[in-house]
Amino acid sequence: MLDSLTPAQIQSAERTLATGTWAITGGAVLFSVLTVTPLVERVTPAQWQWTAPILPLVVDAAVIIVVRLDAVVARLGGSSGPWPAVLRWMTGLMTLLLNIGDSALKSDLVGVAVHAIAPLLLIVTAEAGLAYRRAISRALERIERSRAEEQAAREQQEREVREREREAREHAERSAREHTERLDRERADREERARREEREHAVRMERERLASEADMRREQREYDDRVRHEQQQREDARRREQQALAGRSRREQSTDRKADRALPAAPTQGTVNAQALPVNSAASGVNGRSGVFTKMPESEARAYVASFREGERTVRQLADDTGWSLGWVSARLQEQRSQAVADMGAALEAVG
């Protein structure tokens, strides 16, 4: 029940107890002064009768001290030892004896009973008040201890709640951090995989490019070989044609010369031959042969020179065969080489 009382209710109960105790004490002190003073006057010399109220006042002062200090000690929850109890009972008995002394000397039992009420009430009130205060102090201590325990339990619970919240927050932060790290790792893995795939793609493309270039070079070489082969075939055919043409021309010239030798010499023809001898003699020196002049026409001589590959016949041999000078044959061979280089460049540009 005391646990359900509020501090205001307990303080109100203490005030009620204190007010009642001091009311009873004040009434008992006043009644004791009025009752004991006549008794003390009768037993005191006449010149000292004015001191009669001092004795009840001293005893009542001791009663007030006992009641007040017992209340303070009880409120503090302490114990002052046996002497306060001795003082309390001694002042109570002194007050009782002084109050009933006059009636007892007169053998007035009713007066004894009546005058005993206030001292006995004072004694019982002092003991009861002390017991009440100690009980209230113990109850307050128990309530305060219970409330302190409840406060400690609440604080512990709050600490546990804060600890759980802190752990939950740390767990959430750790989870978020781990999630972020996992995302970073996954992103790094994706980037690394993308870079690796890009490198592999670049290597594959480079390999394909190299293979394509190698195929292109191979095809180019094959094409160049085919072009050279076709060109060589055309040159061989042209050479054969030119050689055939040159052979036919030589045969025709030989036939014409034979026919000319078979006819009688005319005066006009002799004059011409006589005038031409110096020229033929120069050509004869070039041809290295003696006899009739056999110089080919320029077109046939060009075709004859072009019909041979470079190195097959010397410049001297070609000059002897065609009847043209060494310088002229050398110039035609140079033109032939230049034309071959130009044809090869044009073919390469066409392929490119």
Coordinates of C-alpha atoms in Angstrom, one line a residue:
M1 CA 0.0 0.0 0.0
L2 CA 2.8 2.4 0.9
D3 CA 4.3 1.7 -2.5
S4 CA 1.3 3.2 -4.1
L5 CA 1.5 6.5 -2.0
T6 CA 2.9 9.5 -3.6
P7 CA 5.5 11.7 -1.9
A8 CA 2.9 14.4 -1.3
Q9 CA 0.6 11.9 0.6
I10 CA 3.5 10.7 2.7
Q11 CA 4.5 14.2 3.5
S12 CA 0.9 15.0 4.5
A13 CA 0.8 12.0 6.8
E14 CA 4.1 13.1 8.4
R15 CA 2.7 16.6 8.9
T16 CA -0.4 15.2 10.5
L17 CA 1.7 13.0 12.8
A18 CA 3.9 16.0 13.8
T19 CA 0.9 18.3 14.3
G20 CA -0.9 15.8 16.5
T21 CA 2.3 15.0 18.5
W22 CA 3.0 18.6 19.2
A23 CA -0.6 19.3 20.0
I24 CA -0.6 16.5 22.6
T25 CA 2.8 17.5 23.9
G26 CA 1.7 21.1 24.2
G27 CA -1.5 20.2 26.0
A28 CA 0.3 17.8 28.3
V29 CA 3.0 20.4 29.1
L30 CA 0.4 23.1 29.9
F31 CA -1.7 20.7 32.0
S32 CA 1.4 19.5 33.8
V33 CA 2.5 23.1 34.6
L34 CA -1.0 23.9 36.0
T35 CA -1.2 20.6 37.9
V36 CA 2.4 20.3 39.3
T37 CA 2.9 24.0 40.2
P38 CA 0.5 23.9 43.3
L39 CA 2.1 20.7 44.5
V40 CA 5.6 22.3 44.2
E41 CA 4.4 25.4 46.0
R42 CA 3.2 23.4 49.0
V43 CA 6.5 21.7 49.4
T44 CA 8.6 24.8 48.7
P45 CA 9.5 27.5 51.4
A46 CA 7.3 30.6 51.1
Q47 CA 10.1 32.8 50.0
W48 CA 10.8 30.4 47.1
Q49 CA 7.3 29.6 46.0
W50 CA 7.8 31.8 42.9
T51 CA 10.1 29.0 41.6
A52 CA 7.4 26.5 41.6
P53 CA 6.7 26.6 37.8
I54 CA 10.4 25.9 37.0
L55 CA 10.3 22.2 37.8
P56 CA 7.4 21.3 35.5
L57 CA 8.9 23.5 32.8
V58 CA 12.3 21.7 33.1
V59 CA 10.6 18.3 32.9
D60 CA 8.4 19.4 30.0
A61 CA 11.5 20.9 28.2
A62 CA 13.2 17.5 28.5
V63 CA 10.0 15.9 27.0
I64 CA 10.1 18.4 24.1
I65 CA 13.8 17.6 23.5
V66 CA 13.1 13.9 23.4
V67 CA 10.1 14.2 21.1
R68 CA 11.9 16.5 18.7
L69 CA 15.2 14.7 18.5
D70 CA 13.5 11.3 18.2
A71 CA 11.5 12.6 15.2
V72 CA 14.7 13.9 13.6
V73 CA 16.7 10.7 14.3
A74 CA 13.8 8.5 13.1
R75 CA 13.4 10.6 9.9
L76 CA 17.1 10.1 9.2
G77 CA 16.7 6.4 9.7
G78 CA 19.4 6.2 12.4
S79 CA 19.7 5.0 15.9
S80 CA 20.9 7.1 18.8
G81 CA 21.5 4.2 21.3
P82 CA 19.8 3.5 24.7
W83 CA 20.2 6.9 26.4
P84 CA 17.4 8.6 24.4
A85 CA 15.0 5.8 25.5
V86 CA 16.1 6.3 29.1
L87 CA 15.5 10.0 28.9
R88 CA 12.2 9.5 27.2
W89 CA 10.9 7.1 29.8
M90 CA 12.4 9.0 32.7
T91 CA 10.8 12.3 31.6
G92 CA 7.5 10.4 31.0
L93 CA 7.6 8.8 34.5
M94 CA 8.6 12.2 36.1
T95 CA 5.7 13.9 34.4
L96 CA 3.3 11.1 35.5
L97 CA 4.5 11.2 39.1
L98 CA 4.3 15.0 39.4
N99 CA 0.8 15.0 37.9
I100 CA -0.6 12.3 40.1
G101 CA 1.4 13.3 43.2
D102 CA -1.1 15.8 44.7
S103 CA -4.0 13.4 44.2
A104 CA -2.1 10.4 45.5
L105 CA -1.1 12.3 48.7
K106 CA -4.9 13.1 49.2
S107 CA -5.8 9.4 48.4
D108 CA -8.0 10.7 45.5
L109 CA -8.0 7.8 43.1
V110 CA -10.2 9.6 40.7
G111 CA -7.8 12.5 40.7
V112 CA -4.9 10.1 40.2
A113 CA -6.7 8.6 37.2
V114 CA -7.6 12.0 35.7
H115 CA -4.1 13.5 36.2
A116 CA -2.5 10.3 34.8
I117 CA -4.3 10.7 31.5
A118 CA -2.1 13.5 30.1
P119 CA 1.3 12.1 31.1
L120 CA 0.4 8.6 29.9
L121 CA -0.9 10.0 26.6
L122 CA 2.3 11.9 26.3
I123 CA 4.4 8.8 26.9
V124 CA 2.4 6.6 24.5
T125 CA 2.3 9.4 21.9
A126 CA 6.1 9.8 22.1
E127 CA 6.6 6.0 21.6
A128 CA 3.9 5.7 19.0
G129 CA 5.1 8.7 17.1
L130 CA 8.7 7.3 17.2
A131 CA 7.4 4.0 15.9
Y132 CA 5.3 5.7 13.2
R133 CA 8.3 7.8 12.1
R134 CA 10.5 4.7 12.0
A135 CA 7.9 2.8 10.0
I136 CA 7.4 5.7 7.6
S137 CA 11.2 6.0 7.3
R138 CA 11.6 2.3 6.5
A139 CA 8.7 2.5 4.1
L140 CA 10.2 5.6 2.5
E141 CA 13.5 3.8 2.3
R142 CA 11.8 0.8 0.8
I143 CA 9.9 3.0 -1.6
E144 CA 13.0 5.0 -2.5
R145 CA 14.9 1.8 -2.9
S146 CA 12.2 0.3 -5.0
R147 CA 12.0 3.4 -7.1
A148 CA 15.7 3.5 -7.3
E149 CA 15.7 -0.1 -8.4
E150 CA 12.9 0.7 -10.9
Q151 CA 14.9 3.7 -12.0
A152 CA 18.0 1.6 -12.3
A153 CA 16.0 -1.0 -14.2
R154 CA 14.6 1.6 -16.5
E155 CA 18.0 3.1 -17.0
Q156 CA 19.4 -0.4 -17.6
Q157 CA 16.5 -1.0 -20.0
E158 CA 17.1 2.3 -21.7
R159 CA 20.9 1.4 -21.9
E160 CA 20.0 -1.9 -23.3
V161 CA 17.6 -0.3 -25.8
R162 CA 20.3 2.3 -26.7
E163 CA 22.8 -0.5 -26.9
R164 CA 20.5 -2.5 -29.2
E165 CA 19.8 0.6 -31.2
R166 CA 23.5 1.3 -31.4
E167 CA 24.2 -2.3 -32.4
A168 CA 21.3 -2.2 -34.9
R169 CA 22.7 1.1 -36.2
E170 CA 26.2 -0.3 -36.4
H171 CA 24.9 -3.4 -38.0
A172 CA 23.0 -1.3 -40.5
E173 CA 26.1 0.8 -41.2
R174 CA 28.2 -2.3 -41.4
S175 CA 25.6 -3.9 -43.8
A176 CA 25.5 -0.7 -45.8
R177 CA 29.3 -0.5 -45.9
E178 CA 29.5 -4.2 -46.9
H179 CA 26.9 -3.6 -49.5
T180 CA 28.8 -0.7 -50.8
E181 CA 32.0 -2.6 -50.8
R182 CA 30.3 -5.5 -52.5
L183 CA 28.9 -3.1 -55.1
D184 CA 32.3 -1.6 -55.5
R185 CA 33.9 -5.0 -55.9
E186 CA 31.2 -6.1 -58.4
R187 CA 31.7 -2.8 -60.3
A188 CA 35.4 -3.3 -60.3
D189 CA 35.0 -6.9 -61.5
R190 CA 32.6 -5.7 -64.2
E191 CA 35.1 -3.0 -65.2
E192 CA 38.0 -5.4 -65.1
R193 CA 35.9 -8.0 -67.1
A194 CA 35.0 -5.2 -69.6
R195 CA 38.6 -4.1 -69.9
R196 CA 39.7 -7.8 -70.3
E197 CA 37.0 -8.3 -72.9
E198 CA 38.1 -5.1 -74.6
R199 CA 41.7 -6.2 -74.6
E200 CA 40.7 -9.6 -75.9
H201 CA 38.6 -7.9 -78.5
A202 CA 41.4 -5.6 -79.4
V203 CA 43.8 -8.6 -79.6
R204 CA 41.3 -10.5 -81.6
M205 CA 40.7 -7.6 -83.9
E206 CA 44.5 -7.0 -84.2
R207 CA 44.9 -10.7 -85.0
E208 CA 42.1 -10.6 -87.5
R209 CA 43.6 -7.4 -89.0
L210 CA 47.0 -9.0 -89.2
A211 CA 45.5 -12.1 -90.7
S212 CA 43.5 -9.9 -93.1
E213 CA 46.6 -7.9 -94.0
A214 CA 48.5 -11.2 -94.4
D215 CA 45.7 -12.5 -96.7
M216 CA 45.7 -9.2 -98.6
R217 CA 49.5 -9.4 -98.9
R218 CA 49.2 -13.0 -100.0
E219 CA 46.4 -12.1 -102.5
Q220 CA 48.5 -9.1 -103.6
R221 CA 51.5 -11.3 -104.1
E222 CA 49.4 -13.8 -106.0
Y223 CA 47.9 -11.0 -108.0
D224 CA 51.3 -9.5 -108.7
D225 CA 52.6 -12.9 -109.6
R226 CA 49.6 -13.5 -111.9
V227 CA 50.0 -10.0 -113.4
R228 CA 53.7 -10.6 -113.9
H229 CA 53.0 -14.0 -115.3
E230 CA 50.3 -12.6 -117.7
Q231 CA 52.6 -9.7 -118.6
Q232 CA 55.4 -12.1 -119.1
Q233 CA 53.1 -14.2 -121.3
R234 CA 52.1 -11.1 -123.2
E235 CA 55.8 -10.1 -123.6
D236 CA 56.7 -13.6 -124.6
A237 CA 53.9 -13.6 -127.2
R238 CA 54.9 -10.1 -128.4
R239 CA 58.5 -11.2 -128.6
R240 CA 57.6 -14.3 -130.5
E241 CA 55.5 -12.2 -132.7
Q242 CA 58.3 -9.6 -133.2
Q243 CA 60.8 -12.4 -133.7
A244 CA 58.5 -13.9 -136.3
L245 CA 58.0 -10.5 -137.9
A246 CA 61.8 -9.9 -137.8
G247 CA 62.5 -13.3 -139.3
R248 CA 59.9 -12.8 -142.0
S249 CA 61.4 -9.4 -142.7
R250 CA 64.8 -10.8 -142.9
R251 CA 63.6 -13.6 -145.2
E252 CA 61.9 -11.0 -147.4
Q253 CA 65.0 -8.9 -147.5
S254 CA 67.1 -11.9 -148.3
T255 CA 64.7 -12.8 -151.0
D256 CA 64.8 -9.3 -152.3
R257 CA 68.5 -9.2 -152.3
K258 CA 68.7 -12.5 -154.1
A259 CA 66.3 -11.1 -156.7
D260 CA 68.3 -8.0 -157.0
R261 CA 71.5 -9.9 -157.6
A262 CA 69.8 -12.0 -160.2
L263 CA 68.8 -8.9 -162.3
P264 CA 71.4 -7.0 -164.5
A265 CA 72.8 -3.9 -163.0
A266 CA 71.3 -0.6 -164.3
P267 CA 73.4 2.5 -164.8
T268 CA 71.2 4.5 -162.6
Q269 CA 71.2 1.8 -159.9
G270 CA 74.9 1.5 -160.0
T271 CA 75.3 5.2 -159.6
V272 CA 73.1 5.1 -156.5
N273 CA 74.9 2.1 -155.1
A274 CA 78.2 3.8 -155.7
Q275 CA 77.0 6.8 -153.8
A276 CA 75.6 4.7 -151.0
L277 CA 78.7 2.6 -150.5
P278 CA 80.3 5.0 -148.0
V279 CA 77.2 4.8 -145.9
N280 CA 77.0 1.0 -146.1
S281 CA 80.6 0.8 -145.4
A282 CA 80.0 2.5 -142.1
A283 CA 77.1 0.3 -141.3
S284 CA 79.2 -2.7 -142.4
G285 CA 81.6 -1.8 -139.8
V286 CA 78.9 -1.8 -137.3
N287 CA 77.3 -5.0 -138.5
G288 CA 80.6 -6.7 -138.6
R289 CA 79.8 -8.3 -141.9
S290 CA 80.8 -7.6 -145.5
G291 CA 78.4 -7.4 -148.3
V292 CA 75.2 -5.6 -149.1
F293 CA 73.7 -3.2 -146.5
T294 CA 71.0 -4.9 -144.4
K295 CA 69.6 -2.1 -142.2
M296 CA 66.1 -2.7 -140.9
P297 CA 63.3 -0.1 -141.0
E298 CA 63.0 1.7 -137.7
S299 CA 59.6 0.1 -136.8
E300 CA 60.9 -3.4 -137.5
A301 CA 64.1 -2.6 -135.7
R302 CA 62.2 -1.4 -132.6
A303 CA 60.0 -4.5 -132.6
Y304 CA 63.1 -6.7 -133.1
V305 CA 64.9 -5.1 -130.1
A306 CA 61.7 -5.4 -127.9
S307 CA 61.3 -9.1 -128.7
F308 CA 64.3 -10.1 -126.6
R309 CA 64.4 -10.1 -122.8
E310 CA 67.1 -8.0 -121.2
G311 CA 70.3 -9.9 -121.2
E312 CA 69.4 -12.4 -123.9
R313 CA 71.4 -10.6 -126.6
T314 CA 74.1 -7.9 -126.2
V315 CA 73.8 -4.4 -127.6
R316 CA 76.5 -5.3 -130.2
Q317 CA 74.5 -8.4 -131.4
L318 CA 71.2 -6.3 -131.6
A319 CA 73.1 -3.6 -133.6
D320 CA 74.5 -6.2 -136.0
D321 CA 71.1 -7.8 -136.4
T322 CA 69.2 -4.6 -137.0
G323 CA 71.9 -2.6 -138.8
W324 CA 71.4 0.4 -136.5
S325 CA 74.1 2.0 -134.4
L326 CA 75.1 1.0 -130.9
G327 CA 73.8 4.3 -129.4
W328 CA 70.4 3.9 -131.1
V329 CA 70.0 0.3 -129.8
S330 CA 71.1 1.4 -126.3
A331 CA 68.5 4.2 -126.3
R332 CA 65.8 1.7 -127.4
L333 CA 66.8 -0.7 -124.6
Q334 CA 66.6 2.1 -122.1
E335 CA 63.1 3.1 -123.3
Q336 CA 62.1 -0.6 -123.0
R337 CA 63.2 -0.7 -119.4
S338 CA 61.5 2.6 -118.5
Q339 CA 58.3 1.4 -120.1
A340 CA 58.4 -1.9 -118.1
V341 CA 58.9 0.0 -114.9
A342 CA 56.0 2.4 -115.8
D343 CA 53.7 -0.6 -116.6
M344 CA 54.6 -2.3 -113.3
G345 CA 53.8 0.9 -111.3
A346 CA 50.4 1.3 -113.1
A347 CA 49.5 -2.3 -112.3
L348 CA 50.3 -1.8 -108.7
E349 CA 48.3 1.4 -108.5
A350 CA 45.3 -0.4 -110.1
V351 CA 45.6 -3.1 -107.5
G352 CA 45.8 -0.6 -104.6

